[in-house]
Each structure stands twice: as C-alpha cells, then as structure tokens.
Short mmCIF file of C-alpha atoms and ligand atoms in Angstrom, two decimals:
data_model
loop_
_atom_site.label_atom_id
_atom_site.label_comp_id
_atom_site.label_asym_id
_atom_site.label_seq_id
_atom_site.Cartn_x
_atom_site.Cartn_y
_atom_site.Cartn_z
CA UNK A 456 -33.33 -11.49 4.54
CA UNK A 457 -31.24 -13.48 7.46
CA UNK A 458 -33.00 -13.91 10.75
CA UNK A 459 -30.64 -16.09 12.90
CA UNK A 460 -30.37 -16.16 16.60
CA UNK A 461 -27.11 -14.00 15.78
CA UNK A 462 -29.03 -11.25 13.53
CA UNK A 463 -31.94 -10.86 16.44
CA UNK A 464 -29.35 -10.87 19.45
CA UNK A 465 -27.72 -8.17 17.72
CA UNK A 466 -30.26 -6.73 15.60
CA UNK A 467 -27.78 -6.60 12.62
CA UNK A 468 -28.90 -7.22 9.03
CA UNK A 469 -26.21 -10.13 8.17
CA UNK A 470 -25.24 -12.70 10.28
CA UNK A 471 -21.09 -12.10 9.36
CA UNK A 472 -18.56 -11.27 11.94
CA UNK A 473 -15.46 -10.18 12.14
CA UNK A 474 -12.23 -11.90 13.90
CA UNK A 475 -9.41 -10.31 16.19
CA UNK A 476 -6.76 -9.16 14.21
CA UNK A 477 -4.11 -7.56 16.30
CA UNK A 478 -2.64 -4.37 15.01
CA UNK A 479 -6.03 -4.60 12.00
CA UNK A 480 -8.72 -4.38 13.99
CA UNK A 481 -8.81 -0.96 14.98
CA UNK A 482 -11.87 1.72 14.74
CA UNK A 483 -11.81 2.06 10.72
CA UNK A 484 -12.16 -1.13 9.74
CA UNK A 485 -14.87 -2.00 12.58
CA UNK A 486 -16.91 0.69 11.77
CA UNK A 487 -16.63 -0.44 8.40
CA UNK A 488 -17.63 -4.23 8.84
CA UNK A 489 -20.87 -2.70 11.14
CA UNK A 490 -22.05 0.26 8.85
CA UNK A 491 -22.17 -2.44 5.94
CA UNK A 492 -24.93 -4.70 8.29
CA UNK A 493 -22.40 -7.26 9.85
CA UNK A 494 -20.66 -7.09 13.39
CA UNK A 495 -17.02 -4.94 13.42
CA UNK A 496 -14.25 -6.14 15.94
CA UNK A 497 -12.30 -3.79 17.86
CA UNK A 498 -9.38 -5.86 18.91
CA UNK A 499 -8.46 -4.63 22.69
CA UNK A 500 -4.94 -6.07 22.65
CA UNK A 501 -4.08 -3.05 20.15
CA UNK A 502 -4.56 -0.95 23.41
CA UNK A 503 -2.08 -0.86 26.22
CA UNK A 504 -3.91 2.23 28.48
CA UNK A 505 -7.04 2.40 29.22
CA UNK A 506 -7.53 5.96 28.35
CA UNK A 507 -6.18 4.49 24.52
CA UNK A 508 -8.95 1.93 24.73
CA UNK A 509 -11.03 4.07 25.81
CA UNK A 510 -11.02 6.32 23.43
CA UNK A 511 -11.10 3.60 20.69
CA UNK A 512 -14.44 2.97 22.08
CA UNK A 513 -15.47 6.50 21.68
CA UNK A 514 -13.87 6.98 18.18
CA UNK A 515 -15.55 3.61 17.08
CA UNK A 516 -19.01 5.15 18.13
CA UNK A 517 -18.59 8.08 15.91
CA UNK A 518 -18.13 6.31 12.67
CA UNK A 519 -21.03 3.82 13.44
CA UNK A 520 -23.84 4.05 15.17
CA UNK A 521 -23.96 0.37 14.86
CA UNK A 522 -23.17 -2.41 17.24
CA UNK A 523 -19.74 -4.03 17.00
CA UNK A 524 -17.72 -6.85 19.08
CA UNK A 525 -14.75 -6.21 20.90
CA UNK A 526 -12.14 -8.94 21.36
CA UNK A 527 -10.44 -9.88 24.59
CA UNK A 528 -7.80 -12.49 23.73
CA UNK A 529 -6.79 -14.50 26.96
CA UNK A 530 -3.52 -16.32 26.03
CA UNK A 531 0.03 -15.84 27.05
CA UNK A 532 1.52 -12.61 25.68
CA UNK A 533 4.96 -11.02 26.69
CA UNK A 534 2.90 -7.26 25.87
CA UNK A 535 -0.47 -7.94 27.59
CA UNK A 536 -0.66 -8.99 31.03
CA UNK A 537 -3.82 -9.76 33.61
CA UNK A 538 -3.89 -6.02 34.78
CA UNK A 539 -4.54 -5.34 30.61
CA UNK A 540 -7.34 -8.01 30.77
CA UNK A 541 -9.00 -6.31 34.41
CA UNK A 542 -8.78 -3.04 32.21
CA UNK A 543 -10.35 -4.26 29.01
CA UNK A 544 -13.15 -5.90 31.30
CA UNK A 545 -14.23 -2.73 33.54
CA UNK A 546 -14.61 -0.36 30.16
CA UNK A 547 -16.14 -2.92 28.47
CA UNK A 548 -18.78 -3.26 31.02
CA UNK A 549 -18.92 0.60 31.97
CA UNK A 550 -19.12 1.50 27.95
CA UNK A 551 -21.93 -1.07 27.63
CA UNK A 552 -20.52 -2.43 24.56
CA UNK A 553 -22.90 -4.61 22.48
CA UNK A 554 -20.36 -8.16 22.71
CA UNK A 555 -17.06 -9.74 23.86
CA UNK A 556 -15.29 -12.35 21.49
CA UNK A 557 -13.10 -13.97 24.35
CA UNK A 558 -9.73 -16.60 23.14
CA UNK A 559 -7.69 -18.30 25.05
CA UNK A 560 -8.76 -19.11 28.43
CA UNK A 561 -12.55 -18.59 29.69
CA UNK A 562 -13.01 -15.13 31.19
CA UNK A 563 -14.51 -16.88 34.64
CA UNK A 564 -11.25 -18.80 34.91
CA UNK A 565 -9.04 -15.40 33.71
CA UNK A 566 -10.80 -13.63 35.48
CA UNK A 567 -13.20 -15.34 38.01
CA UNK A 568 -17.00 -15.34 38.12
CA UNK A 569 -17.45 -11.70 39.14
CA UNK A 570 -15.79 -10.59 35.70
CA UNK A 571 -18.90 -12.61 34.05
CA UNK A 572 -21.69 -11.29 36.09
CA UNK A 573 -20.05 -7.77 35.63
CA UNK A 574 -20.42 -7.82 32.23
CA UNK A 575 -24.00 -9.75 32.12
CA UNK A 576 -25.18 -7.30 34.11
CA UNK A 577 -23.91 -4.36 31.75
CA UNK A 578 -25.78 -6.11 29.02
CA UNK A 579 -22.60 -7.26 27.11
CA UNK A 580 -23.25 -10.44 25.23
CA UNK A 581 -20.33 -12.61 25.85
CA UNK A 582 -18.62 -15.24 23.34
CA UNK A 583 -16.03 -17.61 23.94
CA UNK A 584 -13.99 -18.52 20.36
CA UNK A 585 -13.72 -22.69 21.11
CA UNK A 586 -11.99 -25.00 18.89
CA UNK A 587 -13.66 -28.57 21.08
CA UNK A 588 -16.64 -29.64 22.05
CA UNK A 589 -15.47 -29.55 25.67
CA UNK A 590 -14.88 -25.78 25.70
CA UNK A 591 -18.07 -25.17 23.93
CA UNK A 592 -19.74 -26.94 26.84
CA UNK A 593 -17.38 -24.89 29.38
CA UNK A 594 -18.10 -22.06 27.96
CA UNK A 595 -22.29 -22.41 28.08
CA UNK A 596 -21.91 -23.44 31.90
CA UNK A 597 -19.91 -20.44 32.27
CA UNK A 598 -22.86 -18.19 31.06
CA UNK A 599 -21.28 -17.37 27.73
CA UNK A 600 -24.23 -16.15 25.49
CA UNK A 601 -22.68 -18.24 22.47
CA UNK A 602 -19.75 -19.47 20.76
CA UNK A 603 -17.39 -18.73 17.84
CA UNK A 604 -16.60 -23.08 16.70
CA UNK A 605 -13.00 -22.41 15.05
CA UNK A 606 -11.75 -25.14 12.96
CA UNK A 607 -8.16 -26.07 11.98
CA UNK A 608 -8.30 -23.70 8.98
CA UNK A 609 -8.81 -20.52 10.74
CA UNK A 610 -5.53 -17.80 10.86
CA UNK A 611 -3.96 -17.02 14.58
CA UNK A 612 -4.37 -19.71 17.02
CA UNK A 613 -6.36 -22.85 16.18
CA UNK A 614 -6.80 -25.44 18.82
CA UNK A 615 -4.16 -28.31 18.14
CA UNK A 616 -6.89 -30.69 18.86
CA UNK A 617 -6.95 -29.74 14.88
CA UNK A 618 -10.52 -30.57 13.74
CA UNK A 619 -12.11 -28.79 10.92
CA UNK A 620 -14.67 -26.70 10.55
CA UNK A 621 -17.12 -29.19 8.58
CA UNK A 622 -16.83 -31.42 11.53
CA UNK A 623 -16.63 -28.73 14.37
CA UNK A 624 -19.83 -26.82 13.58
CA UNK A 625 -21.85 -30.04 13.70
CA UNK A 626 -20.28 -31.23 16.90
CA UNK A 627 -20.83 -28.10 18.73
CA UNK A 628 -24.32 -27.29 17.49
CA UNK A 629 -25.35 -30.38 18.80
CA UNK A 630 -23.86 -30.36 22.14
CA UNK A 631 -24.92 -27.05 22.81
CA UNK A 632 -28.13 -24.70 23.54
CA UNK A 633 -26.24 -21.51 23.00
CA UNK A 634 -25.95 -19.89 19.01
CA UNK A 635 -22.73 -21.15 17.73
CA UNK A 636 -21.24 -19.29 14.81
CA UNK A 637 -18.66 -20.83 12.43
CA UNK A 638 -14.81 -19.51 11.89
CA UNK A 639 -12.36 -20.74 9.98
CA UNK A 640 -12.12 -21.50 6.45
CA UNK A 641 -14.49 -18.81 5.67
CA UNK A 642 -14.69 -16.05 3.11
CA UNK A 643 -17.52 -15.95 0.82
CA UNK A 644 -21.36 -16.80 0.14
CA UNK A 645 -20.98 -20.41 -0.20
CA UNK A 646 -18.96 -20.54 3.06
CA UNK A 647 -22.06 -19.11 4.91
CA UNK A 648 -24.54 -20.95 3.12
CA UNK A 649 -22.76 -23.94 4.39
CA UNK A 650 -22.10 -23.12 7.99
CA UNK A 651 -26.38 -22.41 7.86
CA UNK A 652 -26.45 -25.77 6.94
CA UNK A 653 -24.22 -27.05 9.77
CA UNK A 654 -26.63 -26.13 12.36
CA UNK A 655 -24.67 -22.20 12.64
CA UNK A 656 -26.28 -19.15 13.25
CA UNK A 657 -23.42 -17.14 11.46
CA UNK A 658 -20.29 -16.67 10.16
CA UNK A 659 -17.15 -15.14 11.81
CA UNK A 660 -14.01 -14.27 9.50
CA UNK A 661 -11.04 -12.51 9.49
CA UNK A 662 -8.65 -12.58 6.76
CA UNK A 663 -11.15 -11.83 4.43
CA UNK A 664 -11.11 -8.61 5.88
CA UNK A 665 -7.90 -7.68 5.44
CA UNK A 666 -8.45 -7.56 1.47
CA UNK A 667 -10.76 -4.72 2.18
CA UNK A 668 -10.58 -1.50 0.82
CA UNK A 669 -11.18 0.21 4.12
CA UNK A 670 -8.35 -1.99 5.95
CA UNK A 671 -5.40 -0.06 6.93
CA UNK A 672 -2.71 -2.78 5.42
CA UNK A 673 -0.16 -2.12 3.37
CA UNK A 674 -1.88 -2.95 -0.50
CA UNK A 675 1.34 -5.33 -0.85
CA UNK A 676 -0.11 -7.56 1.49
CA UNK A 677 -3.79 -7.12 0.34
CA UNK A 678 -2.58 -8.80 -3.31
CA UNK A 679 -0.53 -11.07 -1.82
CA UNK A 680 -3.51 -12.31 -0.35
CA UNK A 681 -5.39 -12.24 -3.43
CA UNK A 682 -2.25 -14.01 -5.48
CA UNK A 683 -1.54 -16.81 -2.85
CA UNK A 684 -3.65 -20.12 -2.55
CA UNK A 685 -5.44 -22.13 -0.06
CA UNK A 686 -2.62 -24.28 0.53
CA UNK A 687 -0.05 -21.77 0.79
CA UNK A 688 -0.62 -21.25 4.77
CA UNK A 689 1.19 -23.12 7.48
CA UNK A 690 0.99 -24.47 11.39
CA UNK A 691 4.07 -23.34 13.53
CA UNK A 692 4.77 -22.77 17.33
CA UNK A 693 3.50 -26.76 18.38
CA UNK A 694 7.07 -26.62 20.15
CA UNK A 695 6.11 -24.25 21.89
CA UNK A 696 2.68 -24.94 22.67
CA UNK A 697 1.15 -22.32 21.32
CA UNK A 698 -0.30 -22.81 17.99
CA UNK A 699 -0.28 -20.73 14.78
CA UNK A 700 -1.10 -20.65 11.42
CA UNK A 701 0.56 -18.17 8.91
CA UNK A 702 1.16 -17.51 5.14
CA UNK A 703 3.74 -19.76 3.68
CA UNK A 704 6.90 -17.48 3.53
CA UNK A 705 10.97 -17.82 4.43
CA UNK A 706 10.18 -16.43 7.58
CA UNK A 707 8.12 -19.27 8.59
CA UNK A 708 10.37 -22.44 7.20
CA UNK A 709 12.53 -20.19 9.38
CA UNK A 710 10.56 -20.45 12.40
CA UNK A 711 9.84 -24.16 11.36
CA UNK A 712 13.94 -25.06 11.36
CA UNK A 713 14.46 -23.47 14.76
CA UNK A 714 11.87 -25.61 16.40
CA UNK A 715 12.65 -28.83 14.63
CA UNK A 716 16.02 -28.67 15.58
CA UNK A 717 14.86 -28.02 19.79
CA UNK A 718 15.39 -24.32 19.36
CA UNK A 719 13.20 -22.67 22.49
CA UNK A 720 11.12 -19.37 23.09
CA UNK A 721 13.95 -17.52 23.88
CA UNK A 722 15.83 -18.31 19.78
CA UNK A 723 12.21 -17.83 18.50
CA UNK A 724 10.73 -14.93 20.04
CA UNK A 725 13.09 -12.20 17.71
CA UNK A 726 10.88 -13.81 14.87
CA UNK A 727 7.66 -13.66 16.81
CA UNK A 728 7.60 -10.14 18.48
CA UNK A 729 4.50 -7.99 17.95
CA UNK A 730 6.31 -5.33 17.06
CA UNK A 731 7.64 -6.93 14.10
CA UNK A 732 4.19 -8.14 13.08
CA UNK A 733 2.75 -4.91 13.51
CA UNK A 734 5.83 -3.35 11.01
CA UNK A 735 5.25 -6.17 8.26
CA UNK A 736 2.00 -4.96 7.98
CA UNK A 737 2.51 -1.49 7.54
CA UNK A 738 5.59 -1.96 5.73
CA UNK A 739 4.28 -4.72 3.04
CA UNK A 740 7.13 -6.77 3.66
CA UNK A 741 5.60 -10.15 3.82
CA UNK A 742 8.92 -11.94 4.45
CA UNK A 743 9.74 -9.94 7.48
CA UNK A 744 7.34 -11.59 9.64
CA UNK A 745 4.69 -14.57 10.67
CA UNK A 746 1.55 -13.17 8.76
CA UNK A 747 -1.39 -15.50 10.58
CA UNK A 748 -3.69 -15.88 8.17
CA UNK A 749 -6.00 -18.79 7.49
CA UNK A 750 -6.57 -21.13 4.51
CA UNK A 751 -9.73 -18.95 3.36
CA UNK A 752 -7.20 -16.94 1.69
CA UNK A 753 -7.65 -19.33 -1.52
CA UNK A 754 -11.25 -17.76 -1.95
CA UNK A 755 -10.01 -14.41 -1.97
CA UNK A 756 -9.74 -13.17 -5.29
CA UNK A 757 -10.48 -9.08 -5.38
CA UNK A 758 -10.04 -5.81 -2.63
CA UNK A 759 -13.51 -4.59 -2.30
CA UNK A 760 -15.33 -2.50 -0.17
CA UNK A 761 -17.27 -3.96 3.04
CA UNK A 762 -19.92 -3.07 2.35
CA UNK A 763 -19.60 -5.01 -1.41
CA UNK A 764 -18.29 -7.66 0.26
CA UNK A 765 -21.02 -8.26 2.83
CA UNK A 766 -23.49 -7.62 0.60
CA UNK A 767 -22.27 -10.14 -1.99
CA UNK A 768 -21.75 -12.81 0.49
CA UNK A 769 -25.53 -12.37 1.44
CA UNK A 770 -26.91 -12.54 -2.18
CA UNK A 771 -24.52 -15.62 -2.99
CA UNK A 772 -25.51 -17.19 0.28
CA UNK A 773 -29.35 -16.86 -0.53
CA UNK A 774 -28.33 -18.26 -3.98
CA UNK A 775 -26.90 -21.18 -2.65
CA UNK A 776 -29.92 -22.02 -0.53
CA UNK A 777 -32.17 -21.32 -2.85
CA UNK A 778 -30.66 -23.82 -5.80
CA UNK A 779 -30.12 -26.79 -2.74
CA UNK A 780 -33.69 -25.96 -2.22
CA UNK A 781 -34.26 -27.23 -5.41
CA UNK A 782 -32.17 -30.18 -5.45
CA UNK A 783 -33.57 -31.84 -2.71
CA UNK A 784 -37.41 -32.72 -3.50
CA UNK A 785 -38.99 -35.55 -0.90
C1 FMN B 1421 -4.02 -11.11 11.07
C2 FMN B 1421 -4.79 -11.85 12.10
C3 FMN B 1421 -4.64 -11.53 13.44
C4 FMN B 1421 -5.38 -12.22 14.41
N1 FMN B 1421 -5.28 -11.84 15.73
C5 FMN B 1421 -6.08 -12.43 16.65
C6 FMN B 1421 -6.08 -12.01 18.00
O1 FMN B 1421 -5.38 -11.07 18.38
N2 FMN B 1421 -6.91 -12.65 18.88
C7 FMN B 1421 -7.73 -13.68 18.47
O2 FMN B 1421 -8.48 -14.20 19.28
N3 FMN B 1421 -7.73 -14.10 17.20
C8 FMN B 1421 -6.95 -13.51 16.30
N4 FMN B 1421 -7.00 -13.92 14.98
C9 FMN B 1421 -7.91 -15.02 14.61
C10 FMN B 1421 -9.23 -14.49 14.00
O3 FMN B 1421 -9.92 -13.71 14.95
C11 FMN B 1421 -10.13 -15.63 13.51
O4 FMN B 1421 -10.41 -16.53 14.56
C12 FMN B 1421 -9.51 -16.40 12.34
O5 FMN B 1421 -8.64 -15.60 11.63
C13 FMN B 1421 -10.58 -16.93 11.41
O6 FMN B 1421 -10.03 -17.54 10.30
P1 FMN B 1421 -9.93 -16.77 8.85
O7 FMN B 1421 -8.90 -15.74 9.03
O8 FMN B 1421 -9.55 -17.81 7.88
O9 FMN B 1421 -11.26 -16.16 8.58
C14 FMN B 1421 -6.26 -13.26 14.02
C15 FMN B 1421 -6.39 -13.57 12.65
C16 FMN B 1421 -5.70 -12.87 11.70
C17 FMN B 1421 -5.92 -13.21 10.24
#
C-alpha cells in the first residue's frame, strides 16, 4: 500500500520508524516495531562491550527476520566515549546491519571518512537525524543515504535552532536529493499522512513507542503517557548547551531553577545521570527523573500492540489521503 523511497530502500511494508531511546530500545521492542512491517531501532548506547552489542545484534536477528536500524548517537556523554563509537561502527559494518540512525555530530567528522566508506561498503544505509537545513546538506555531501528532519517537538535532543516540523520537512525536502523522513511531533495516521504531504518519504517516532504493549517500561509510565497532554512537555539543559525536552514533572522545574539561577554541569548532573533515567523507567517513578519525551504524547491515547499500532497508522494515513483527494478537485 506505501511505496516510498524509504519502503523500497528497505523493502519494509510501512514507511514508520522508530527513534533511539536509551535504556527502551533494546531487542524486544525492535523486533517488535520490524515484525509488524516498520523499521525497529536497536539503540547502541544501551551497550558498553562489544561482545554486549554484539550479541544484541544476534538476539535481535532471532526474533525478526526483518530489517531494523541501529542508532549511533554522537553527542557528549560522561558513559560513552569515542572508543564506544569505533566499536559500534566495526560491528555494525562486520554484522551488515540493514541502517545507522546517526545524532549528534556527522559520523565523517566523529569518526573521519574511512568510518563512512566502511560502512558503505558493508551495505549499511546510513542516516544522519538533522534538525537544519545546513546539516541536511552536510550530511548528503557526507554520503549519508538520507535524513531523519527533527523538529522542535521531538523528545531527547532537538536542535535549539528550534524550528518545527511543519516547516522543517519542507525546508529539507527541498534542499536535498536524499529521502528525508519526518520526526517529531509524530504519533498517528494523520501525522504520516501529513509528513507525505511535506515532501517525506516516512515517518520516524519514538515516544509513541513506549505506550506499546511489547515495550519493557514500567505500565506507570505507559498511562502517564496516555493521561498527560501535548503541552505538558518541556525544553531544559540550554545552559548547558545541550538541549532536551522532557515530560513536565518536579524534577524538571527542578532542573529548570538550578540553571536559571547559573547552577553548572557539575549541580545538575545528580539529576541528569543515566543511571537514574534508566531506574525511573523501570521503577515507574516519573518524578525521579528527566523523562525526554516529545509533544506527540498528546495523541497518545491507548497501549496497543505494534503491530495494531502500525497497522492503524497505515489505514488512517490512507484515509486521510484518500478524503484530501477528494477535497481538492482542479
Ligand atoms: C525516551 C527517549 C529516549 C531517547 N534517546 C535517544 C538517544 O539515545 N539518541 C537519539 O539520537 N535520540 C534519542 N531520542 C530521540 C528519538 O530518537 C526521536 O528523535 C524523538 O523522540 C522523536 O520525537 P517523538 O518522541 O515525539 O516521536 C530519545 C527519545 C525518547 C522519547
């Protein structure tokens, strides 16, 4: 029913990807997102050997037979360092996987040319998540195969050039040859209709995914999700120039007091640890730590399986096209 450039590169059946989510994106969930026709994300950060990594790979490959991304985030981390990155790049390329969803800094700047060719000539598509114009265009001269255009509504790390998605998509399509696909704001049919209609070749989206039956989150946070609204998320961390946007919660105004008042890394990092994200999500507590979701979380409204949800996004998509189809008669 879809046949995008994203669909063909990949030969999935629904142009709908999944994000990064540290600590969520592990072999469950990806398997999940791939075995219901979209693209899974196996996030490498959650790895720290390779042997771990590794054999996320392998454990990935026996609950799917189906190709899924795997995400190398590039930004400053006090857990993952540059030997992490060198690791996640040689198994990538020697496990052949089918894509790379690369944040932060562009791989042939991380990592120098040779890391691209390496993985080009392993066959691994690679995509750069951009939140500008000017990256998208960095990222095509790089030799990137495409590009995730993430507007100011997306969870984790938007760009603070803060543009949204509506505007983004556009933008990039038209400055670009690659496929761009559009994150951010993102959760349903409509959503994909829409980004279609931008000039996108698919969708990417994450916290959509953690309302999932086969996501392995606490079910506290899963109706949280479904209870809070699409104004109930917040940016954080422009002090410290790395930004982030997370649910609305006491331990965010928290985070928000410390850097209004000049607090540094060093008062802010107890808040921001890993470890205590990784513990709030098992744990359900939502006020123990920064949750980074996006401001799709308004359009969340049940926990269903992925392969429901996929499947309902494509039928509400076609919908969509179909009745706009109808509206506009020249
Ligand atoms: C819980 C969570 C964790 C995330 N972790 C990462 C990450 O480790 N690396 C990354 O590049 N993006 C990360 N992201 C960003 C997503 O991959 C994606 O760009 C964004 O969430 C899309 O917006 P949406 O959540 O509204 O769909 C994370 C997002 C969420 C919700």
């Amino acid at each position: 029913m879809f046949k995008t450039a994203i669909t063909e590169m990949f030969g999935i059946k629904y142009p709908i990807i999944c994000g990064a989510m540290m600590w969520l994106c592990k072999p469950p969930l990806c398997a999940a997102v791939s075995n219901a026709g979209g693209m899974g994300n196996l996030t490498a950060g959650n790895y720290e050997t390779e042997e771990e990594f590794r054999r996320a790979i392998h454990e990935t490959r026996r609950l799917t037979d189906k190709p899924f991304m795997v995400n190398i985030t590039l930004l400053p981390s006090m857990r993952i360092t540059a030997e992490h990155h060198q690791i996640y790049i040689k198994v990538c390329a020697e496990e052949k996987v089918a894509g790379i969803e690369v944040s932060g800094t562009p791989l042939d700047r991380a990592a120098g040319k040779g890391a691209v060719e390496l993985l080009k000539k392993a066959g691994v598509k690679l995509f750069h998540k951009v939140g500008s114009v000017r990256h998208a265009i960095h990222a095509e001269k790089a030799g990137y195969d495409g590009v995730y255009a993430a507007g100011i509504e997306e969870g984790g790390h938007p760009l603070s050039d803060d543009v949204t998605t509506m505007v983004l998509t556009p933008r990039i399509a038209e400055s670009v040859k690659i496929p761009v696909v559009t994150v951010g704001g993102v959760a349903d049919g409509r959503n994909l209709a829409a980004a279609l209609m931008l000039g996108a070749h698919g969708v990417m989206m994450a916290s959509r995914f953690i309302a999932t039956q086969e996501c392995l989150v606490h079910e506290n946070i899963k109706q949280e999700l479904i209870r809070r609204q699409e104004f109930e998320t917040i940016l954080f961390g422009k002090s410290i120039g790395l930004q982030g946007r997370a649910l609305r919660t006491r331990v965010i105004e928290e985070i928000i007091a410390i850097e209004a008042r000049g607090g540094g890394l060093q008062e802010l990092m107890p808040l921001l640890s890993g470890e205590r994200i990784k513990e709030a999500w098992e744990n359900g507590n939502v006020e123990y730590a920064p949750l980074m979701v996006g401001q799709s979380i308004g359009l969340i409204k049940r926990v269903l399986s992925c392969k429901e949800l996929l499947d309902s996004m494509a039928n509400e998509a076609a919908a969509c096209l179909a009745r706009v189809g109808k509206i506009v008669q020249m």
